mmCIF file of N, CA and C in Angstrom:
data_model
loop_
_atom_site.group_PDB
_atom_site.id
_atom_site.type_symbol
_atom_site.label_atom_id
_atom_site.label_comp_id
_atom_site.label_asym_id
_atom_site.label_seq_id
_atom_site.Cartn_x
_atom_site.Cartn_y
_atom_site.Cartn_z
ATOM 1 N N MET T 12 123.407 101.624 91.175
ATOM 2 C CA MET T 12 123.593 102.822 92.157
ATOM 3 C C MET T 12 122.661 104.291 91.949
ATOM 4 N N VAL T 13 121.935 104.613 92.725
ATOM 5 C CA VAL T 13 120.941 105.494 92.505
ATOM 6 C C VAL T 13 122.045 107.137 92.553
ATOM 7 N N ASN T 14 121.798 108.214 91.561
ATOM 8 C CA ASN T 14 122.265 109.402 91.779
ATOM 9 C C ASN T 14 121.713 110.310 92.804
ATOM 10 N N LYS T 15 121.955 110.168 94.074
ATOM 11 C CA LYS T 15 121.111 111.126 94.965
ATOM 12 C C LYS T 15 121.688 112.577 94.991
ATOM 13 N N TRP T 16 120.958 113.267 95.132
ATOM 14 C CA TRP T 16 121.012 114.538 95.273
ATOM 15 C C TRP T 16 120.032 115.107 96.458
ATOM 16 N N ARG T 17 120.108 116.319 96.997
ATOM 17 C CA ARG T 17 119.401 116.776 98.363
ATOM 18 C C ARG T 17 118.201 116.725 98.126
ATOM 19 N N GLY T 18 117.385 116.709 96.993
ATOM 20 C CA GLY T 18 116.093 116.626 96.927
ATOM 21 C C GLY T 18 115.618 115.234 96.929
ATOM 22 N N ASP T 19 116.442 114.049 96.683
ATOM 23 C CA ASP T 19 115.827 112.949 96.835
ATOM 24 C C ASP T 19 115.099 112.592 98.329
ATOM 25 N N VAL T 20 113.956 111.759 98.216
ATOM 26 C CA VAL T 20 113.440 111.131 99.534
ATOM 27 C C VAL T 20 113.337 109.678 99.115
ATOM 28 N N ALA T 21 113.704 108.860 100.208
ATOM 29 C CA ALA T 21 113.830 107.323 100.078
ATOM 30 C C ALA T 21 112.536 106.786 100.770
ATOM 31 N N LEU T 22 112.164 105.785 99.962
ATOM 32 C CA LEU T 22 110.467 105.319 100.524
ATOM 33 C C LEU T 22 110.774 103.494 100.170
ATOM 34 N N VAL T 23 110.325 102.835 100.901
ATOM 35 C CA VAL T 23 110.383 101.325 100.861
ATOM 36 C C VAL T 23 108.760 100.785 100.462
ATOM 37 N N ILE T 24 108.684 100.595 99.395
ATOM 38 C CA ILE T 24 107.534 99.980 98.666
ATOM 39 C C ILE T 24 107.447 98.598 98.377
ATOM 40 N N ASP T 25 106.468 97.772 99.079
ATOM 41 C CA ASP T 25 106.441 96.507 98.926
ATOM 42 C C ASP T 25 107.851 95.881 98.967
ATOM 43 N N GLY T 26 108.446 96.385 100.257
ATOM 44 C CA GLY T 26 109.788 95.855 100.430
ATOM 45 C C GLY T 26 110.990 96.122 99.769
ATOM 46 N N ARG T 27 110.941 96.990 98.881
ATOM 47 C CA ARG T 27 111.602 97.419 97.789
ATOM 48 C C ARG T 27 112.256 98.738 97.901
ATOM 49 N N ALA T 28 113.250 99.363 97.797
ATOM 50 C CA ALA T 28 113.779 100.746 98.189
ATOM 51 C C ALA T 28 113.398 101.225 96.864
ATOM 52 N N HIS T 29 112.953 102.700 97.186
ATOM 53 C CA HIS T 29 112.868 103.594 95.809
ATOM 54 C C HIS T 29 113.163 104.926 96.277
ATOM 55 N N VAL T 30 113.464 105.800 95.208
ATOM 56 C CA VAL T 30 113.907 107.169 95.293
ATOM 57 C C VAL T 30 112.712 108.104 94.622
ATOM 58 N N ALA T 31 112.302 109.010 95.286
ATOM 59 C CA ALA T 31 111.135 110.052 94.635
ATOM 60 C C ALA T 31 111.991 111.466 94.735
ATOM 61 N N ARG T 32 111.797 112.229 93.765
ATOM 62 C CA ARG T 32 112.213 113.465 93.519
ATOM 63 C C ARG T 32 111.331 114.465 92.752
ATOM 64 N N LEU T 33 111.135 115.413 93.025
ATOM 65 C CA LEU T 33 110.345 116.374 92.346
ATOM 66 C C LEU T 33 111.078 117.357 91.231
ATOM 67 N N THR T 34 111.204 116.870 90.093
ATOM 68 C CA THR T 34 111.992 117.316 89.040
ATOM 69 C C THR T 34 110.868 118.236 88.422
ATOM 70 N N LEU T 35 111.183 119.231 87.390
ATOM 71 C CA LEU T 35 110.212 120.202 86.850
ATOM 72 C C LEU T 35 109.011 119.443 86.190
ATOM 73 N N GLY T 36 109.415 118.388 85.447
ATOM 74 C CA GLY T 36 108.222 117.721 84.804
ATOM 75 C C GLY T 36 107.274 116.838 85.806
ATOM 76 N N ALA T 37 107.722 116.472 86.808
ATOM 77 C CA ALA T 37 106.865 115.806 87.972
ATOM 78 C C ALA T 37 106.121 116.893 88.736
ATOM 79 N N LEU T 38 106.628 118.390 88.573
ATOM 80 C CA LEU T 38 105.768 119.296 89.316
ATOM 81 C C LEU T 38 104.583 119.790 88.667
ATOM 82 N N VAL T 39 104.894 119.614 86.948
ATOM 83 C CA VAL T 39 103.589 119.870 85.778
ATOM 84 C C VAL T 39 103.025 118.508 86.044
ATOM 85 N N GLU T 40 103.289 117.545 86.186
ATOM 86 C CA GLU T 40 102.291 116.410 86.333
ATOM 87 C C GLU T 40 101.621 116.620 87.405
ATOM 88 N N LEU T 41 101.939 116.984 88.683
ATOM 89 C CA LEU T 41 101.352 117.153 89.849
ATOM 90 C C LEU T 41 100.178 118.195 89.903
ATOM 91 N N GLU T 42 100.853 119.512 89.173
ATOM 92 C CA GLU T 42 99.689 120.511 88.640
ATOM 93 C C GLU T 42 98.472 119.920 88.197
ATOM 94 N N ASP T 43 98.855 119.320 87.088
ATOM 95 C CA ASP T 43 97.825 118.580 86.160
ATOM 96 C C ASP T 43 96.883 117.746 87.054
ATOM 97 N N ALA T 44 97.629 116.872 87.732
ATOM 98 C CA ALA T 44 96.713 115.842 88.459
ATOM 99 C C ALA T 44 95.770 116.452 89.630
ATOM 100 N N LEU T 45 96.253 117.366 90.195
ATOM 101 C CA LEU T 45 95.609 118.250 91.369
ATOM 102 C C LEU T 45 94.781 119.416 90.914
ATOM 103 N N LYS T 46 94.810 119.467 89.732
ATOM 104 C CA LYS T 46 93.975 120.856 89.041
ATOM 105 C C LYS T 46 94.367 122.014 89.633
ATOM 106 N N GLN T 47 95.684 122.202 89.878
ATOM 107 C CA GLN T 47 95.966 123.506 90.802
ATOM 108 C C GLN T 47 96.872 124.418 89.570
ATOM 109 N N PRO T 48 96.544 125.656 89.560
ATOM 110 C CA PRO T 48 97.014 126.706 88.673
ATOM 111 C C PRO T 48 98.578 126.958 89.144
ATOM 112 N N SER T 49 98.747 126.384 90.416
ATOM 113 C CA SER T 49 100.390 126.627 90.864
ATOM 114 C C SER T 49 100.572 125.630 92.008
ATOM 115 N N LEU T 50 101.542 125.114 92.542
ATOM 116 C CA LEU T 50 101.900 124.463 93.781
ATOM 117 C C LEU T 50 101.758 125.302 95.013
ATOM 118 N N VAL T 51 101.652 126.400 94.862
ATOM 119 C CA VAL T 51 101.751 127.366 96.387
ATOM 120 C C VAL T 51 100.429 126.769 97.252
ATOM 121 N N ALA T 52 99.388 126.692 96.605
ATOM 122 C CA ALA T 52 98.176 126.256 97.432
ATOM 123 C C ALA T 52 98.679 124.774 98.053
ATOM 124 N N LEU T 53 99.082 123.978 97.477
ATOM 125 C CA LEU T 53 99.520 122.615 97.953
ATOM 126 C C LEU T 53 100.386 122.717 98.848
ATOM 127 N N VAL T 54 101.360 123.687 98.903
ATOM 128 C CA VAL T 54 102.397 123.726 99.637
ATOM 129 C C VAL T 54 101.861 124.319 101.008
ATOM 130 N N GLU T 55 100.910 125.279 100.698
ATOM 131 C CA GLU T 55 100.221 125.872 102.106
ATOM 132 C C GLU T 55 99.700 125.095 102.881
ATOM 133 N N ARG T 56 98.738 124.118 102.046
ATOM 134 C CA ARG T 56 97.750 123.025 102.693
ATOM 135 C C ARG T 56 98.976 121.920 103.577
ATOM 136 N N PHE T 57 99.887 121.643 103.166
ATOM 137 C CA PHE T 57 101.103 120.891 103.828
ATOM 138 C C PHE T 57 101.467 121.530 104.787
ATOM 139 N N GLU T 58 102.002 122.649 105.001
ATOM 140 C CA GLU T 58 102.187 123.547 105.943
ATOM 141 C C GLU T 58 101.294 123.683 107.268
ATOM 142 N N ALA T 59 100.003 123.526 106.706
ATOM 143 C CA ALA T 59 98.906 123.636 107.636
ATOM 144 C C ALA T 59 98.204 122.616 107.965
ATOM 145 N N ASN T 60 98.966 121.541 107.661
ATOM 146 C CA ASN T 60 98.314 120.230 107.785
ATOM 147 C C ASN T 60 96.924 119.933 107.243
ATOM 148 N N ARG T 61 96.812 120.557 106.321
ATOM 149 C CA ARG T 61 95.356 120.315 105.777
ATOM 150 C C ARG T 61 95.127 119.807 104.412
ATOM 151 N N PHE T 62 96.336 118.820 104.162
ATOM 152 C CA PHE T 62 96.562 117.949 102.863
ATOM 153 C C PHE T 62 95.591 116.915 102.769
ATOM 154 N N SER T 63 95.082 116.384 101.762
ATOM 155 C CA SER T 63 94.242 115.038 101.613
ATOM 156 C C SER T 63 95.481 113.950 101.091
ATOM 157 N N SER T 64 94.514 112.823 101.351
ATOM 158 C CA SER T 64 95.475 111.590 101.031
ATOM 159 C C SER T 64 95.409 111.624 99.415
ATOM 160 N N ARG T 65 94.483 112.163 98.740
ATOM 161 C CA ARG T 65 94.689 112.089 97.211
ATOM 162 C C ARG T 65 96.032 113.181 96.798
ATOM 163 N N ASP T 66 96.406 114.159 97.804
ATOM 164 C CA ASP T 66 97.595 115.110 97.617
ATOM 165 C C ASP T 66 98.697 114.080 97.732
ATOM 166 N N VAL T 67 98.591 113.339 98.924
ATOM 167 C CA VAL T 67 99.927 112.575 99.122
ATOM 168 C C VAL T 67 100.105 111.858 97.926
ATOM 169 N N LEU T 68 98.821 110.860 97.478
ATOM 170 C CA LEU T 68 98.987 109.818 96.458
ATOM 171 C C LEU T 68 99.817 110.390 94.997
ATOM 172 N N CYS T 69 99.170 111.627 94.890
ATOM 173 C CA CYS T 69 99.568 112.028 93.517
ATOM 174 C C CYS T 69 101.048 112.903 93.561
ATOM 175 N N LEU T 70 101.350 113.233 95.034
ATOM 176 C CA LEU T 70 102.494 113.682 94.991
ATOM 177 C C LEU T 70 103.759 112.693 95.059
ATOM 178 N N LEU T 71 103.178 111.456 95.579
ATOM 179 C CA LEU T 71 104.466 110.468 95.564
ATOM 180 C C LEU T 71 104.537 109.704 94.338
ATOM 181 N N THR T 72 103.452 109.614 93.630
ATOM 182 C CA THR T 72 103.157 109.006 92.445
ATOM 183 C C THR T 72 104.165 109.943 91.319
ATOM 184 N N ALA T 73 104.009 111.352 91.368
ATOM 185 C CA ALA T 73 105.093 112.073 90.465
ATOM 186 C C ALA T 73 106.282 111.877 90.910
ATOM 187 N N GLY T 74 106.637 112.011 92.072
ATOM 188 C CA GLY T 74 108.050 111.927 92.438
ATOM 189 C C GLY T 74 108.622 110.737 92.406
ATOM 190 N N LEU T 75 107.809 109.678 92.561
ATOM 191 C CA LEU T 75 108.525 108.173 92.280
ATOM 192 C C LEU T 75 108.776 107.890 90.929
ATOM 193 N N ARG T 76 107.680 108.510 90.046
ATOM 194 C CA ARG T 76 108.161 108.383 88.495
ATOM 195 C C ARG T 76 109.424 109.126 88.105
ATOM 196 N N ALA T 77 109.547 110.065 88.573
ATOM 197 C CA ALA T 77 110.591 111.138 88.370
ATOM 198 C C ALA T 77 111.757 110.574 88.897
ATOM 199 N N GLY T 78 111.790 109.828 89.953
ATOM 200 C CA GLY T 78 112.800 108.966 90.446
ATOM 201 C C GLY T 78 113.315 107.649 89.687
ATOM 202 N N GLY T 79 112.526 107.431 88.644
ATOM 203 C CA GLY T 79 112.681 106.212 87.906
ATOM 204 C C GLY T 79 111.775 104.951 88.190
ATOM 205 N N ALA T 80 110.924 104.929 89.111
ATOM 206 C CA ALA T 80 110.054 103.931 89.604
ATOM 207 C C ALA T 80 108.821 103.971 88.347
ATOM 208 N N ASP T 81 108.293 102.839 88.192
ATOM 209 C CA ASP T 81 106.974 102.642 87.261
ATOM 210 C C ASP T 81 105.798 102.427 88.025
ATOM 211 N N PHE T 82 105.639 103.476 88.724
ATOM 212 C CA PHE T 82 104.100 103.457 89.441
ATOM 213 C C PHE T 82 103.031 104.395 88.827
ATOM 214 N N THR T 83 101.880 104.047 88.749
ATOM 215 C CA THR T 83 100.704 104.600 88.595
ATOM 216 C C THR T 83 100.078 105.003 90.019
ATOM 217 N N LYS T 84 99.093 106.051 89.739
ATOM 218 C CA LYS T 84 98.192 106.172 91.342
ATOM 219 C C LYS T 84 97.583 105.039 91.740
ATOM 220 N N THR T 85 96.831 104.072 91.057
ATOM 221 C CA THR T 85 96.265 103.027 91.054
ATOM 222 C C THR T 85 97.242 101.903 91.948
ATOM 223 N N SER T 86 98.635 101.631 91.092
ATOM 224 C CA SER T 86 99.465 100.718 91.624
ATOM 225 C C SER T 86 100.095 101.097 92.935
ATOM 226 N N LEU T 87 100.240 102.566 93.256
ATOM 227 C CA LEU T 87 100.838 102.984 94.234
ATOM 228 C C LEU T 87 99.829 102.939 95.651
ATOM 229 N N ALA T 88 98.599 103.243 95.065
ATOM 230 C CA ALA T 88 97.196 103.162 96.107
ATOM 231 C C ALA T 88 97.149 101.745 96.804
ATOM 232 N N GLN T 89 97.559 100.771 95.930
ATOM 233 C CA GLN T 89 97.481 99.371 96.540
ATOM 234 C C GLN T 89 98.592 98.665 97.000
ATOM 235 N N ALA T 90 99.685 99.547 97.025
ATOM 236 C CA ALA T 90 101.161 99.142 97.439
ATOM 237 C C ALA T 90 101.075 99.226 98.937
ATOM 238 N N SER T 91 102.200 98.592 99.606
ATOM 239 C CA SER T 91 102.335 98.559 101.075
ATOM 240 C C SER T 91 103.630 99.466 101.133
ATOM 241 N N ILE T 92 103.228 100.701 101.869
ATOM 242 C CA ILE T 92 104.607 101.749 102.041
ATOM 243 C C ILE T 92 104.924 101.494 103.485
ATOM 244 N N GLU T 93 106.268 101.031 103.657
ATOM 245 C CA GLU T 93 106.744 100.965 105.034
ATOM 246 C C GLU T 93 106.495 101.995 105.922
ATOM 247 N N GLY T 94 105.865 101.882 106.851
ATOM 248 C CA GLY T 94 105.747 102.945 107.932
ATOM 249 C C GLY T 94 104.126 103.599 107.784
ATOM 250 N N GLY T 95 103.386 102.858 106.745
ATOM 251 C CA GLY T 95 102.129 103.192 106.331
ATOM 252 C C GLY T 95 101.647 104.618 106.072
ATOM 253 N N PRO T 96 100.398 104.915 106.196
ATOM 254 C CA PRO T 96 100.029 106.311 105.479
ATOM 255 C C PRO T 96 100.627 107.477 106.243
ATOM 256 N N MET T 97 101.174 107.345 107.452
ATOM 257 C CA MET T 97 101.868 108.624 108.236
ATOM 258 C C MET T 97 103.489 108.561 107.358
ATOM 259 N N ALA T 98 103.973 107.829 107.306
ATOM 260 C CA ALA T 98 105.290 107.573 106.447
ATOM 261 C C ALA T 98 105.027 108.114 105.174
ATOM 262 N N ALA T 99 104.122 108.000 104.499
ATOM 263 C CA ALA T 99 103.841 108.528 103.222
ATOM 264 C C ALA T 99 103.453 109.864 103.277
ATOM 265 N N ALA T 100 102.661 110.352 104.224
ATOM 266 C CA ALA T 100 102.518 111.865 104.455
ATOM 267 C C ALA T 100 103.755 112.574 104.615
ATOM 268 N N ARG T 101 104.655 112.018 105.255
ATOM 269 C CA ARG T 101 105.982 112.623 105.530
ATOM 270 C C ARG T 101 106.585 112.691 104.567
ATOM 271 N N ALA T 102 106.755 111.739 103.888
ATOM 272 C CA ALA T 102 107.544 111.668 102.646
ATOM 273 C C ALA T 102 107.284 112.657 101.950
ATOM 274 N N ALA T 103 105.875 113.082 101.425
ATOM 275 C CA ALA T 103 105.419 113.857 100.634
ATOM 276 C C ALA T 103 105.436 115.048 100.905
ATOM 277 N N ALA T 104 105.613 115.661 102.149
ATOM 278 C CA ALA T 104 105.747 116.527 102.642
ATOM 279 C C ALA T 104 107.258 117.140 102.492
ATOM 280 N N GLU T 105 108.188 116.078 103.003
ATOM 281 C CA GLU T 105 109.585 116.275 102.608
ATOM 282 C C GLU T 105 109.873 116.651 100.986
ATOM 283 N N LEU T 106 109.254 115.813 100.204
ATOM 284 C CA LEU T 106 109.458 116.066 99.040
ATOM 285 C C LEU T 106 109.078 117.635 98.422
ATOM 286 N N LEU T 107 108.107 118.351 99.038
ATOM 287 C CA LEU T 107 107.575 119.482 98.721
ATOM 288 C C LEU T 107 108.658 120.327 99.204
ATOM 289 N N ALA T 108 108.992 120.156 100.637
ATOM 290 C CA ALA T 108 109.993 121.001 101.069
ATOM 291 C C ALA T 108 111.064 121.060 100.441
ATOM 292 N N ARG T 109 111.871 119.760 99.989
ATOM 293 C CA ARG T 109 113.197 119.856 99.409
ATOM 294 C C ARG T 109 112.976 120.420 97.950
ATOM 295 N N ALA T 110 111.949 120.275 97.371
ATOM 296 C CA ALA T 110 111.706 120.801 95.899
ATOM 297 C C ALA T 110 111.754 122.418 95.825
ATOM 298 N N PHE T 111 111.208 122.957 97.172
ATOM 299 C CA PHE T 111 111.223 124.395 97.084
ATOM 300 C C PHE T 111 111.949 125.150 98.298
ATOM 301 N N SER T 112 113.235 124.352 98.549
ATOM 302 C CA SER T 112 113.983 124.868 99.439
ATOM 303 C C SER T 112 115.378 125.341 98.627
ATOM 304 N N VAL T 113 115.770 126.647 99.436
ATOM 305 C CA VAL T 113 116.858 127.222 98.575
ATOM 306 C C VAL T 113 118.115 126.759 99.231
ATOM 307 N N PRO T 114 119.220 126.229 98.219
ATOM 308 C CA PRO T 114 120.176 125.717 98.676
ATOM 309 C C PRO T 114 121.070 126.445 99.300
ATOM 310 N N SER T 115 121.741 125.846 100.424
ATOM 311 C CA SER T 115 122.472 126.515 101.538
ATOM 312 C C SER T 115 123.793 126.576 100.922
#
């Protein structure tokens, strides 16, 4: 059983359900992978729909690893994500939104 919290985002990859989340460690990994001094620019790019496929891949890889999956950027790039690239982009945007939203 997966310990679900409000920051979790579900993805089906190669026919198997996975959970992605952005922990503090995942955010550090993401900053390093995208060579960003902060994630504000990445959040702004997603909000303006100006993100790249590399942004999506790095974000999902970091989030999936934080959720307990053993993906690399290479293995995720070769995987089949249910819903295709648009579902992947939506999941990445949702991960960012949930990571930086204030609990109600």
